[in-house]
Amino acid sequence: MSSSPQQPKRPLTILQRSLNMKVSVRLKNELEYRGRMNNVDSYMNLILLDAEEFNGANPVANYGKVVIRGNNVLFIKIEKDL
Amino acid sequence: MSSSPQQPKRPLTILQRSLNMKVSVRLKNELEYRGRMNNVDSYMNLILLDAEEFNGANPVANYGKVVIRGNNVLFIKIEKDL
Amino acid sequence: MSSSPQQPKRPLTILQRSLNMKVSVRLKNELEYRGRMNNVDSYMNLILLDAEEFNGANPVANYGKVVIRGNNVLFIKIEKDL
Amino acid sequence: MSSSPQQPKRPLTILQRSLNMKVSVRLKNELEYRGRMNNVDSYMNLILLDAEEFNGANPVANYGKVVIRGNNVLFIKIEKDL
Amino acid sequence: MSSSPQQPKRPLTILQRSLNMKVSVRLKNELEYRGRMNNVDSYMNLILLDAEEFNGANPVANYGKVVIRGNNVLFIKIEKDL
Amino acid sequence: MSSSPQQPKRPLTILQRSLNMKVSVRLKNELEYRGRMNNVDSYMNLILLDAEEFNGANPVANYGKVVIRGNNVLFIKIEKDL
Amino acid sequence: MSSSPQQPKRPLTILQRSLNMKVSVRLKNELEYRGRMNNVDSYMNLILLDAEEFNGANPVANYGKVVIRGNNVLFIKIEKDL
């Protein structure tokens, strides 16, 4: 599972290289959380800073720092790449 | 998975460093529990003290000491950081 | 995962130290069981004695000795601490 | 996880010591099965003999020998203790 | 987990000793499959021959040889014992 | 888990011996996929070629090559045996 | 689990050999994501580039780069083979 530099990167490696970027995290319950991805682990547990909760296009709530449990994640959209 | 001091902290490490802070724990069944996080383990099992149960903005019940099973956790919002 | 005496106790340790106390166990199906926690293991499988089943505030049934499978547990409220 | 004789017994140990007793097994789908617990393993897979299926208080069907897969179990009520 | 001859048999052992018997397999989706249990493994994956699908008392479809994934199994009723 | 030639074959062995046969794969969401089983692994992840999606008796869509994640599988019906 | 060249390829091997192809990923919530599969791991976590979200035949949203958590995947249709 090691990757030489010319290979495409594994999904979890991509997440690790996207720390401090803005992300949108869609959960299985259809809610979406947008914020800066402070950190993430191999289970996709992640810390969002300056997080906002969206129900579709509508912001529902603001959070400072939130830890999302990875098993609820549907997908993570990386808004800005390095 | 060891982190040097200048790296961002892993999600579970952040939780461990937030012991005794006030947290809001949203569960998969949409209920929310607020209280002081007495302890937490790597599975996100956690002990809340002076816990209150909320259904949206409405407090539903008061609990003294409650142990929440980690697999039900959607997210943990850390209310006050050190 | 060993804890020195001055550290807060891990969730599963707290449960082990609460044997024979009265507890309320809320399950994922919203039913609640109250009784004396005779024992519990690391999976949160637990034995309740003199158990009563509640649907909200209404007692539904009485049980003598019941073994609850841990994966159904939402939370365990410890009614009386040592 | 070994227990000295004066300690309360672990949940799975209690089940093993209750072989051949009458039990009621409630499943996650709300159906209940009553019969003699011929055997059980650590996953709570169990064999019931002379099993009856109940939907609430109403017997729905009779079974001779049935193997229930443990992950469906909500709780096991031990009707008669040794 | 070895059993001496005078002990009751573990659930998975009972299944292994019931090969080629007629069984009814109830799945979590409430459908039931009846046929001859050609084989079964420790996960309760099983092969049914001459299988019929029932929705309650009504046969819905006939199958020749079907492999059922064990995690869907609610229970296995052994129709005829050796 | 090794089997001598005169023993019935384990479920996963049967699947491995059925490569390139026509199969119907019923998923937990009630949809059914029919095609040639190009390969399958122990988790029941499988590759179907010339796959068709059915909703009951009605073909819904055609697929060339599709990889189905094993945890969604309810059963695999082997249409033609060797 | 090693395969000699003349054997059919295992499902996860096929996915690894399909990197950079166009794929349609159907999730358990019935939504479908189409894009170029930049990478995938053994859990079916995958990275899609130029991803589009479909609800049936209707495009719902465009994404740049999205990481899908593997446990939500129903199937992956490989649109163009090498």
XYZ file of C-alpha atoms in Angstrom:
574
model
C 0.000 0.000 0.000
C 3.078 2.258 -0.251
C 2.944 4.516 -3.319
C 5.891 5.647 -5.366
C 5.820 9.378 -6.297
C 4.559 8.855 -9.835
C 1.489 6.863 -8.722
C -1.893 8.463 -7.990
C -2.414 8.963 -4.264
C -4.668 6.777 -2.139
C -7.890 8.350 -0.832
C -6.707 8.596 2.775
C -3.402 10.102 1.666
C -5.267 12.747 -0.309
C -7.245 13.628 2.803
C -4.072 13.932 4.871
C -2.589 16.248 2.218
C -5.688 18.429 2.293
C -5.381 19.547 5.919
C -6.379 23.177 6.526
C -8.311 23.333 3.273
C -11.980 24.182 3.098
C -14.162 21.083 2.789
C -17.834 20.178 2.599
C -18.695 17.026 4.500
C -21.972 15.340 3.588
C -23.277 12.957 6.219
C -25.612 9.974 5.779
C -28.448 11.951 7.377
C -28.237 14.383 4.394
C -26.903 17.302 6.459
C -23.757 18.982 5.231
C -20.989 20.617 7.234
C -18.619 23.163 5.729
C -15.453 24.382 7.362
C -11.696 24.112 7.476
C -10.476 20.525 7.898
C -8.102 20.804 10.833
C -7.376 17.097 10.886
C -8.654 13.677 9.838
C -7.706 10.102 10.635
C -7.908 6.815 8.741
C -11.457 6.180 9.965
C -12.454 9.596 8.495
C -13.052 11.009 11.969
C -12.384 14.682 11.298
C -12.093 18.044 13.025
C -13.768 21.001 11.365
C -13.049 24.602 12.389
C -15.417 27.514 11.710
C -17.984 24.897 10.788
C -21.417 25.688 9.384
C -24.282 23.207 9.176
C -26.351 23.233 5.971
C -29.676 21.630 5.173
C -29.472 21.766 1.382
C -28.542 25.371 0.493
C -29.677 26.783 3.859
C -27.201 27.402 6.671
C -28.778 25.993 9.832
C -26.197 26.625 12.531
C -22.655 27.774 13.210
C -20.149 25.772 15.154
C -16.716 26.651 16.366
C -14.853 23.375 16.548
C -16.569 20.107 15.879
C -15.341 16.501 15.782
C -17.353 14.393 13.301
C -17.360 10.607 13.765
C -16.101 9.033 10.557
C -18.713 6.306 10.154
C -21.366 8.950 9.409
C -19.494 10.434 6.454
C -20.943 9.995 2.976
C -18.319 12.045 1.177
C -15.829 14.863 1.666
C -15.622 17.450 -1.062
C -12.316 19.275 -1.091
C -13.146 22.843 -2.043
C -9.698 24.226 -2.685
C -6.780 22.104 -3.617
C -3.178 23.038 -2.823
C 0.171 8.020 14.204
C 2.475 9.883 16.633
C 2.382 13.642 16.071
C 5.248 16.056 16.599
C 4.270 19.292 18.427
C 4.089 21.450 15.307
C 1.611 19.131 13.522
C -2.163 19.539 13.776
C -3.623 17.112 16.300
C -5.558 14.000 15.361
C -9.316 13.997 16.101
C -9.070 11.552 19.001
C -6.169 13.475 20.503
C -8.211 16.670 20.363
C -10.998 14.925 22.248
C -8.592 13.697 24.919
C -7.265 17.259 25.322
C -10.793 18.591 25.751
C -11.636 16.676 28.922
C -13.731 18.658 31.409
C -14.853 21.118 28.741
C -18.464 21.703 27.880
C -19.551 19.770 24.801
C -22.679 19.189 22.754
C -23.014 15.635 21.504
C -25.403 15.079 18.605
C -26.524 11.481 18.191
C -27.756 9.728 15.050
C -31.326 9.810 16.384
C -31.144 13.659 16.219
C -31.193 14.153 19.990
C -28.463 16.270 21.485
C -26.790 15.988 24.879
C -24.944 18.879 26.495
C -22.706 18.606 29.509
C -19.160 18.437 30.747
C -17.101 15.730 29.018
C -15.628 13.833 31.942
C -13.909 11.305 29.721
C -13.893 9.735 26.268
C -12.186 6.738 24.678
C -11.018 5.913 21.165
C -14.416 4.484 20.233
C -15.985 7.847 21.259
C -17.725 6.232 24.229
C -17.985 9.229 26.534
C -19.059 10.238 30.022
C -21.077 13.416 30.375
C -21.655 15.114 33.725
C -24.538 17.525 34.421
C -25.987 16.359 31.125
C -29.100 17.837 29.529
C -31.029 16.219 26.681
C -32.255 18.539 23.921
C -34.720 17.936 21.132
C -33.716 20.818 18.858
C -33.671 23.949 21.083
C -35.882 22.407 23.787
C -34.388 20.811 26.875
C -36.162 17.486 27.389
C -34.520 16.005 30.450
C -31.703 16.383 32.945
C -29.223 13.667 33.727
C -26.554 13.478 36.340
C -23.926 11.174 34.903
C -24.443 9.405 31.631
C -22.259 7.058 29.558
C -22.989 7.415 25.819
C -22.030 4.499 23.538
C -19.692 5.853 20.877
C -21.265 4.235 17.825
C -24.321 6.488 18.196
C -22.324 9.724 17.992
C -22.783 11.947 14.943
C -20.519 14.739 16.134
C -19.096 16.337 19.263
C -19.026 20.101 19.353
C -16.459 21.458 21.756
C -18.025 24.543 23.281
C -15.068 26.049 25.056
C -11.520 25.382 24.111
C -8.622 25.529 26.556
C -4.976 3.037 28.284
C -3.833 2.580 31.901
C -4.907 5.487 34.107
C -3.031 6.829 37.092
C -5.255 7.542 40.144
C -5.446 11.296 39.608
C -6.708 11.009 36.003
C -10.401 10.969 35.093
C -11.637 7.426 34.533
C -12.343 5.965 31.101
C -16.015 5.309 30.237
C -15.747 1.525 30.509
C -13.920 1.803 33.815
C -16.691 4.014 35.169
C -19.223 1.365 34.180
C -17.233 -1.368 35.912
C -17.091 0.775 39.063
C -20.850 1.265 38.976
C -21.821 -2.392 39.392
C -24.892 -2.941 41.561
C -26.022 0.652 41.136
C -29.364 1.591 39.685
C -29.141 2.525 36.016
C -31.430 3.558 33.185
C -30.462 2.063 29.850
C -31.876 3.755 26.761
C -31.815 1.596 23.646
C -31.759 2.679 20.005
C -35.417 1.656 19.643
C -36.278 4.377 22.212
C -37.330 1.939 24.933
C -35.718 2.358 28.323
C -34.842 -0.283 30.888
C -34.301 0.537 34.554
C -32.802 -1.812 37.089
C -29.731 -2.748 39.045
C -26.667 -3.247 36.843
C -25.418 -6.637 37.943
C -22.597 -6.667 35.428
C -21.367 -5.184 32.163
C -18.571 -5.993 29.725
C -16.446 -3.937 27.347
C -19.000 -4.312 24.556
C -21.641 -2.842 26.936
C -23.483 -6.157 27.098
C -25.092 -5.845 30.516
C -27.163 -7.751 33.043
C -30.035 -5.918 34.706
C -31.803 -7.261 37.786
C -35.323 -6.220 38.816
C -35.613 -4.611 35.410
C -38.571 -2.535 34.276
C -39.268 -1.573 30.670
C -40.442 1.995 30.040
C -41.946 3.580 26.978
C -41.321 7.230 27.848
C -42.631 7.707 31.402
C -44.888 4.620 31.290
C -43.748 1.304 32.715
C -44.580 -1.375 30.151
C -43.313 -4.589 31.671
C -41.351 -6.093 34.539
C -38.467 -8.451 34.079
C -36.489 -10.427 36.575
C -33.075 -10.850 35.032
C -32.314 -9.637 31.563
C -29.148 -9.648 29.433
C -29.082 -6.684 27.023
C -26.852 -6.938 23.943
C -24.461 -4.007 23.997
C -24.774 -2.904 20.380
C -28.345 -1.732 21.050
C -27.354 0.657 23.833
C -27.724 4.396 23.253
C -26.666 5.468 26.713
C -26.500 4.289 30.313
C -27.523 6.781 32.953
C -26.048 5.990 36.341
C -28.719 6.915 38.856
C -26.751 6.736 42.068
C -23.046 7.085 42.235
C -20.904 5.464 44.936
C -11.598 -10.953 32.193
C -11.263 -13.908 34.590
C -13.555 -13.552 37.597
C -12.854 -14.800 41.080
C -15.813 -16.614 42.716
C -16.936 -13.663 44.845
C -17.236 -11.258 41.863
C -20.458 -10.759 39.923
C -20.462 -12.763 36.703
C -19.945 -11.255 33.257
C -22.991 -11.163 30.929
C -21.725 -13.921 28.622
C -20.846 -16.111 31.590
C -24.366 -15.688 32.947
C -25.753 -16.828 29.599
C -23.522 -19.899 29.574
C -24.702 -20.771 33.095
C -28.326 -20.464 32.017
C -28.304 -23.293 29.453
C -31.498 -25.343 29.347
C -33.462 -22.616 31.104
C -36.520 -21.003 29.610
C -35.751 -17.668 27.988
C -37.533 -14.939 26.048
C -35.457 -13.478 23.264
C -36.553 -10.091 21.916
C -35.179 -9.263 18.486
C -34.615 -5.849 16.922
C -37.649 -6.379 14.687
C -39.804 -6.447 17.854
C -40.702 -10.130 17.566
C -40.077 -12.292 20.581
C -39.113 -15.948 20.742
C -39.672 -18.076 23.835
C -38.185 -21.509 24.400
C -35.498 -23.479 26.121
C -31.992 -22.116 25.484
C -30.123 -25.186 24.336
C -26.912 -23.267 23.720
C -25.450 -19.828 23.092
C -22.056 -18.511 22.005
C -20.126 -15.304 22.642
C -21.776 -13.575 19.686
C -25.191 -14.407 21.248
C -25.998 -16.823 18.436
C -28.359 -19.179 20.240
C -30.326 -22.376 19.816
C -33.887 -22.442 21.077
C -35.861 -25.662 21.511
C -39.675 -25.823 21.601
C -39.617 -22.230 20.414
C -42.711 -20.072 20.029
C -42.811 -16.785 18.135
C -44.774 -13.934 19.737
C -45.921 -10.642 18.311
C -46.570 -8.808 21.575
C -48.751 -11.137 23.701
C -49.945 -13.197 20.706
C -48.259 -16.461 19.780
C -47.696 -16.408 16.015
C -45.967 -19.674 15.253
C -44.355 -22.736 16.765
C -40.899 -23.930 15.932
C -39.060 -27.035 16.888
C -35.406 -26.099 16.848
C -34.255 -22.701 15.722
C -30.822 -21.059 15.509
C -31.053 -17.278 16.008
C -28.195 -15.124 14.668
C -26.819 -13.116 17.561
C -26.615 -9.722 15.895
C -30.421 -9.518 15.829
C -30.799 -9.914 19.582
C -32.061 -6.961 21.620
C -32.170 -8.763 24.943
C -32.498 -12.194 26.492
C -34.755 -12.495 29.508
C -33.924 -15.479 31.666
C -37.241 -16.781 32.930
C -36.089 -19.225 35.554
C -32.766 -19.038 37.257
C -30.957 -22.090 38.625
C -14.673 -23.531 22.803
C -14.091 -27.292 22.429
C -17.031 -29.314 23.742
C -16.823 -32.699 25.377
C -19.466 -35.187 24.154
C -21.809 -34.760 27.122
C -22.064 -30.950 26.687
C -24.776 -29.297 24.603
C -23.489 -28.292 21.165
C -22.650 -24.718 20.187
C -24.986 -23.032 17.671
C -22.501 -23.165 14.782
C -21.740 -26.804 15.503
C -25.435 -27.611 15.382
C -25.652 -25.957 11.971
C -22.692 -27.948 10.680
C -24.346 -31.165 11.898
C -27.559 -30.285 10.107
C -26.160 -30.310 6.571
C -28.534 -31.713 3.958
C -31.540 -31.209 6.195
C -34.511 -29.104 5.237
C -34.359 -25.622 6.743
C -36.359 -22.401 6.719
C -34.211 -19.292 6.687
C -35.890 -16.048 7.730
C -34.072 -12.921 6.593
C -34.158 -9.433 8.129
C -36.334 -8.230 5.242
C -39.044 -10.681 6.450
C -38.773 -12.974 3.417
C -38.255 -16.645 4.101
C -36.341 -19.220 2.082
C -36.959 -22.950 2.405
C -34.740 -25.640 0.977
C -32.068 -28.184 1.699
C -29.034 -26.687 3.494
C -26.162 -27.876 1.346
C -23.584 -26.034 3.418
C -23.038 -23.196 5.883
C -20.008 -21.402 7.310
C -19.257 -19.658 10.592
C -20.625 -16.361 9.289
C -23.927 -18.158 8.477
C -23.355 -17.747 4.748
C -25.294 -20.728 3.451
C -26.122 -22.649 0.296
C -29.713 -23.720 -0.229
C -30.733 -26.272 -2.866
C -34.263 -26.548 -4.279
C -34.955 -23.240 -2.592
C -38.365 -21.578 -2.474
C -38.972 -17.955 -1.500
C -41.965 -17.271 0.749
C -43.659 -14.033 1.656
C -45.512 -15.201 4.747
C -47.359 -18.397 3.741
C -47.206 -17.632 -0.007
C -44.494 -19.106 -2.191
C -43.143 -16.282 -4.359
C -40.426 -17.889 -6.434
C -38.401 -21.031 -6.966
C -34.646 -21.118 -7.052
C -32.272 -23.887 -7.906
C -29.125 -23.125 -5.970
C -28.760 -19.964 -3.965
C -25.980 -18.594 -1.746
C -27.388 -16.410 1.068
C -25.045 -13.887 2.703
C -24.985 -14.629 6.419
C -25.380 -11.085 7.732
C -28.970 -11.004 6.446
C -30.058 -14.051 8.440
C -32.531 -13.581 11.288
C -32.863 -17.237 12.148
C -32.549 -20.716 10.697
C -35.256 -23.203 11.606
C -34.114 -26.793 11.248
C -37.127 -28.702 9.970
C -35.941 -32.255 10.411
C -33.301 -33.282 12.840
C -31.030 -36.286 12.316
C -11.857 -25.147 7.075
C -10.161 -27.422 4.526
C -12.620 -29.845 2.915
C -11.847 -33.339 1.712
C -13.337 -34.205 -1.724
C -16.301 -36.153 -0.395
C -17.527 -33.270 1.834
C -20.057 -30.705 0.668
C -18.365 -27.452 -0.369
C -18.376 -24.288 1.729
C -20.464 -21.356 0.415
C -17.472 -19.243 -0.620
C -15.884 -22.226 -2.349
C -19.072 -22.788 -4.323
C -18.981 -19.153 -5.452
C -15.357 -19.466 -6.557
C -16.260 -22.602 -8.564
C -19.101 -20.768 -10.262
C -16.975 -18.133 -12.031
C -18.210 -17.237 -15.502
C -21.655 -18.642 -14.834
C -24.800 -16.584 -15.092
C -25.997 -15.340 -11.717
C -28.774 -13.202 -10.272
C -27.648 -11.010 -7.401
C -30.372 -9.631 -5.137
C -29.314 -6.626 -3.075
C -30.721 -5.397 0.235
C -32.453 -2.513 -1.576
C -34.556 -5.135 -3.448
C -32.954 -4.459 -6.839
C -31.587 -7.428 -8.714
C -28.610 -7.630 -11.060
C -28.204 -10.409 -13.606
C -25.048 -11.109 -15.541
C -21.991 -13.284 -15.830
C -20.000 -13.502 -12.585
C -16.497 -12.659 -13.710
C -15.088 -12.867 -10.214
C -15.953 -12.743 -6.510
C -13.956 -12.491 -3.294
C -14.505 -13.718 0.270
C -16.417 -10.540 1.180
C -18.800 -11.260 -1.762
C -17.545 -8.223 -3.651
C -18.214 -9.343 -7.209
C -17.719 -8.330 -10.821
C -20.643 -8.778 -13.187
C -20.271 -8.599 -16.970
C -23.165 -7.837 -19.349
C -25.130 -6.872 -16.269
C -28.797 -5.930 -16.302
C -30.616 -4.206 -13.443
C -34.113 -5.493 -12.619
C -36.812 -4.019 -10.452
C -38.924 -7.123 -9.948
C -39.488 -8.602 -13.425
C -38.718 -5.333 -15.237
C -35.285 -4.635 -16.671
C -34.347 -1.087 -15.638
C -30.888 -0.577 -17.074
C -27.980 -2.252 -18.814
C -24.435 -2.132 -17.559
C -21.245 -3.306 -19.123
C -18.986 -4.130 -16.238
C -19.992 -3.455 -12.677
C -18.292 -4.086 -9.324
C -20.850 -4.722 -6.551
C -19.758 -4.155 -2.946
C -20.322 -7.388 -1.044
C -21.999 -5.978 2.051
C -25.077 -5.070 -0.016
C -25.672 -8.632 -1.211
C -28.749 -10.478 0.027
C -28.218 -13.606 -2.041
C -26.602 -14.886 -5.210
C -28.611 -17.309 -7.296
C -26.450 -19.436 -9.545
C -28.426 -19.865 -12.751
C -26.421 -22.557 -14.466
C -24.197 -24.942 -12.666
C -21.110 -26.553 -14.209
C -5.336 -14.753 -3.031
C -2.511 -14.307 -5.577
C -3.724 -14.790 -9.151
C -1.723 -16.239 -12.004
C -2.047 -14.292 -15.299
C -4.564 -16.658 -16.889
C -7.050 -16.392 -13.973
C -9.867 -13.862 -13.862
C -8.986 -10.859 -11.714
C -10.359 -10.269 -8.225
C -12.844 -7.383 -7.811
C -10.423 -5.103 -5.959
C -7.697 -5.792 -8.524
C -10.076 -4.813 -11.311
C -10.774 -1.532 -9.531
C -7.052 -0.826 -9.140
C -6.569 -1.486 -12.865
C -9.361 0.918 -13.733
C -7.735 4.060 -12.305
C -8.354 7.196 -14.358
C -11.325 5.648 -16.121
C -14.779 7.137 -16.030
C -17.010 5.464 -13.469
C -20.527 5.769 -12.092
C -20.742 5.177 -8.371
C -24.175 4.351 -6.975
C -24.505 4.895 -3.232
C -26.920 3.252 -0.807
C -28.944 6.475 -0.618
C -29.741 6.032 -4.346
C -27.680 9.034 -5.473
C -25.134 8.450 -8.204
C -21.787 10.118 -8.752
C -20.046 10.128 -12.125
C -16.460 11.174 -12.689
C -12.931 9.991 -13.246
C -11.750 7.510 -10.610
C -8.466 9.027 -9.476
C -7.881 6.343 -6.876
C -9.548 3.677 -4.742
C -8.485 1.540 -1.801
C -9.443 -1.915 -0.555
C -12.329 -0.497 1.491
C -13.696 1.093 -1.744
C -12.968 4.586 -0.424
C -12.472 6.426 -3.706
C -11.480 9.789 -5.149
C -13.552 11.134 -8.013
C -12.409 14.047 -10.167
C -14.776 16.241 -12.208
C -17.578 14.575 -10.302
C -21.256 15.129 -11.014
C -24.084 14.127 -8.679
C -27.158 12.547 -10.288
C -30.592 11.873 -8.868
C -31.773 9.331 -11.435
C -31.109 10.893 -14.871
C -30.918 14.457 -13.506
C -27.592 16.096 -12.715
C -27.956 17.746 -9.319
C -24.556 19.256 -8.621
C -20.974 19.495 -9.824
C -17.993 18.757 -7.662
C -14.335 19.200 -8.304
C -12.637 16.578 -6.200
C -14.578 14.379 -3.831
C -13.567 11.542 -1.510
C -16.391 8.990 -1.093
C -16.347 6.750 1.984
C -16.378 3.157 0.805
C -19.033 1.776 3.134
C -21.691 3.820 1.311
C -20.963 2.273 -2.087
C -23.589 0.023 -3.664
C -21.732 -0.560 -6.921
C -19.154 0.969 -9.222
C -19.874 0.805 -12.936
C -16.746 1.077 -15.035
C -17.761 3.082 -18.089
C -14.742 2.580 -20.308
C -12.429 -0.318 -19.976
C -8.755 -0.208 -20.942
